[in-house]
């Protein structure tokens, strides 16, 4: 049975993909968006305490495209995200906080 319904407080912020770091196959590294300053657009997501989730990707012209959704937490370290896109995607992330970085492994869904 789950004893906590929320992930650690440190996860609630805007995260940006760090394409220069790939320590393991299948693991993506995200860092707080503020650490990157003004750079080329990159994939970001925002995790809010109220269970809102915003994913921002870039299109072919490097313009940001935002998708809104919500998340739920599954112990001990899984975030299940439902995104409102034309495909009504459901994403699962296994995460690990490591210092100022968030290690993400995307779990494939059917």
mmCIF file of C-alpha atoms in Angstrom:
data_model
loop_
_atom_site.group_PDB
_atom_site.id
_atom_site.type_symbol
_atom_site.label_atom_id
_atom_site.label_comp_id
_atom_site.label_asym_id
_atom_site.label_seq_id
_atom_site.Cartn_x
_atom_site.Cartn_y
_atom_site.Cartn_z
ATOM 1 C CA UNK A 1 0.000 0.000 0.000
ATOM 2 C CA UNK A 2 1.241 3.520 -0.766
ATOM 3 C CA UNK A 3 2.173 5.590 2.240
ATOM 4 C CA UNK A 4 2.706 8.833 0.291
ATOM 5 C CA UNK A 5 0.526 10.387 -2.375
ATOM 6 C CA UNK A 6 3.047 12.979 -3.568
ATOM 7 C CA UNK A 7 6.572 12.737 -4.962
ATOM 8 C CA UNK A 8 9.424 14.634 -3.248
ATOM 9 C CA UNK A 9 9.062 18.447 -3.155
ATOM 10 C CA UNK A 10 12.208 18.913 -5.264
ATOM 11 C CA UNK A 11 10.393 17.554 -8.327
ATOM 12 C CA UNK A 12 7.913 20.458 -8.517
ATOM 13 C CA UNK A 13 9.509 22.832 -11.048
ATOM 14 C CA UNK A 14 10.244 23.286 -14.731
ATOM 15 C CA UNK A 15 12.730 20.746 -16.093
ATOM 16 C CA UNK A 16 14.696 20.948 -19.357
ATOM 17 C CA UNK A 17 16.288 18.102 -21.284
ATOM 18 C CA UNK A 18 20.072 18.104 -21.007
ATOM 19 C CA UNK A 19 21.151 16.629 -24.326
ATOM 20 C CA UNK A 20 24.845 16.644 -23.392
ATOM 21 C CA UNK A 21 24.421 14.088 -20.627
ATOM 22 C CA UNK A 22 23.420 10.490 -21.266
ATOM 23 C CA UNK A 23 24.943 8.306 -18.569
ATOM 24 C CA UNK A 24 23.002 5.150 -19.378
ATOM 25 C CA UNK A 25 21.071 3.788 -22.305
ATOM 26 C CA UNK A 26 17.393 4.642 -22.014
ATOM 27 C CA UNK A 27 17.961 7.275 -19.317
ATOM 28 C CA UNK A 28 17.340 10.952 -20.051
ATOM 29 C CA UNK A 29 18.749 13.712 -17.855
ATOM 30 C CA UNK A 30 16.693 16.808 -17.073
ATOM 31 C CA UNK A 31 17.877 19.816 -15.086
ATOM 32 C CA UNK A 32 16.060 22.870 -13.759
ATOM 33 C CA UNK A 33 15.173 25.087 -16.734
ATOM 34 C CA UNK A 34 16.795 28.135 -15.125
ATOM 35 C CA UNK A 35 20.257 26.520 -15.451
ATOM 36 C CA UNK A 36 20.198 26.754 -19.244
ATOM 37 C CA UNK A 37 19.578 30.488 -19.723
ATOM 38 C CA UNK A 38 18.698 31.558 -23.247
ATOM 39 C CA UNK A 39 19.468 28.631 -25.511
ATOM 40 C CA UNK A 40 17.899 26.852 -28.431
ATOM 41 C CA UNK A 41 14.472 25.498 -27.647
ATOM 42 C CA UNK A 42 14.572 22.132 -25.943
ATOM 43 C CA UNK A 43 12.036 19.725 -24.520
ATOM 44 C CA UNK A 44 10.808 20.882 -21.141
ATOM 45 C CA UNK A 45 8.126 19.883 -18.723
ATOM 46 C CA UNK A 46 6.572 21.441 -15.658
ATOM 47 C CA UNK A 47 5.333 19.366 -12.745
ATOM 48 C CA UNK A 48 2.982 21.282 -10.441
ATOM 49 C CA UNK A 49 1.773 20.332 -6.967
ATOM 50 C CA UNK A 50 -1.860 20.603 -8.112
ATOM 51 C CA UNK A 51 -1.224 17.590 -10.399
ATOM 52 C CA UNK A 52 -0.964 19.656 -13.584
ATOM 53 C CA UNK A 53 1.720 18.670 -16.084
ATOM 54 C CA UNK A 54 2.855 20.736 -19.083
ATOM 55 C CA UNK A 55 5.074 19.246 -21.784
ATOM 56 C CA UNK A 56 6.749 21.591 -24.260
ATOM 57 C CA UNK A 57 8.390 20.228 -27.395
ATOM 58 C CA UNK A 58 9.608 21.956 -30.543
ATOM 59 C CA UNK A 59 8.134 21.610 -33.994
ATOM 60 C CA UNK A 60 10.089 21.426 -37.273
ATOM 61 C CA UNK A 61 10.557 25.224 -37.233
ATOM 62 C CA UNK A 62 11.933 25.206 -33.651
ATOM 63 C CA UNK A 63 8.725 26.726 -32.270
ATOM 64 C CA UNK A 64 7.490 25.463 -28.912
ATOM 65 C CA UNK A 65 4.361 23.310 -28.891
ATOM 66 C CA UNK A 66 2.721 22.835 -25.491
ATOM 67 C CA UNK A 67 0.639 19.920 -24.291
ATOM 68 C CA UNK A 68 -1.333 20.080 -21.053
ATOM 69 C CA UNK A 69 -2.148 17.124 -18.888
ATOM 70 C CA UNK A 70 -2.101 15.785 -15.372
ATOM 71 C CA UNK A 71 -0.056 13.338 -13.357
ATOM 72 C CA UNK A 72 -0.417 10.825 -10.584
ATOM 73 C CA UNK A 73 2.285 9.375 -8.409
ATOM 74 C CA UNK A 74 2.856 5.682 -7.902
ATOM 75 C CA UNK A 75 5.307 4.617 -5.208
ATOM 76 C CA UNK A 76 8.185 4.454 -4.995
ATOM 77 C CA UNK A 77 9.342 6.530 -7.976
ATOM 78 C CA UNK A 78 6.882 6.425 -10.875
ATOM 79 C CA UNK A 79 5.007 9.353 -12.353
ATOM 80 C CA UNK A 80 2.103 8.475 -14.631
ATOM 81 C CA UNK A 81 1.203 11.346 -16.951
ATOM 82 C CA UNK A 82 -1.850 11.774 -19.164
ATOM 83 C CA UNK A 83 -1.304 14.365 -21.902
ATOM 84 C CA UNK A 84 -4.075 16.017 -23.905
ATOM 85 C CA UNK A 85 -2.868 15.582 -27.481
ATOM 86 C CA UNK A 86 -4.730 14.381 -30.559
ATOM 87 C CA UNK A 87 -3.538 10.881 -29.595
ATOM 88 C CA UNK A 88 -4.505 11.331 -25.897
ATOM 89 C CA UNK A 89 -1.127 9.996 -24.863
ATOM 90 C CA UNK A 90 -0.418 8.350 -21.563
ATOM 91 C CA UNK A 91 3.217 8.438 -20.497
ATOM 92 C CA UNK A 92 4.930 6.695 -17.617
ATOM 93 C CA UNK A 93 8.196 7.901 -16.151
ATOM 94 C CA UNK A 94 10.424 6.216 -13.651
ATOM 95 C CA UNK A 95 12.491 8.931 -12.007
ATOM 96 C CA UNK A 96 15.413 9.405 -9.683
ATOM 97 C CA UNK A 97 16.482 12.718 -8.180
ATOM 98 C CA UNK A 98 20.268 13.005 -8.261
ATOM 99 C CA UNK A 99 21.519 16.313 -6.886
ATOM 100 C CA UNK A 100 20.122 19.021 -9.166
ATOM 101 C CA UNK A 101 19.274 16.542 -11.928
ATOM 102 C CA UNK A 102 16.262 14.387 -12.618
ATOM 103 C CA UNK A 103 17.015 11.039 -14.258
ATOM 104 C CA UNK A 104 14.040 9.860 -16.299
ATOM 105 C CA UNK A 105 13.353 6.493 -17.831
ATOM 106 C CA UNK A 106 10.285 6.488 -20.046
ATOM 107 C CA UNK A 107 8.234 3.351 -19.589
ATOM 108 C CA UNK A 108 6.520 2.194 -22.756
ATOM 109 C CA UNK A 109 2.744 1.947 -22.619
ATOM 110 C CA UNK A 110 0.317 0.128 -24.887
#
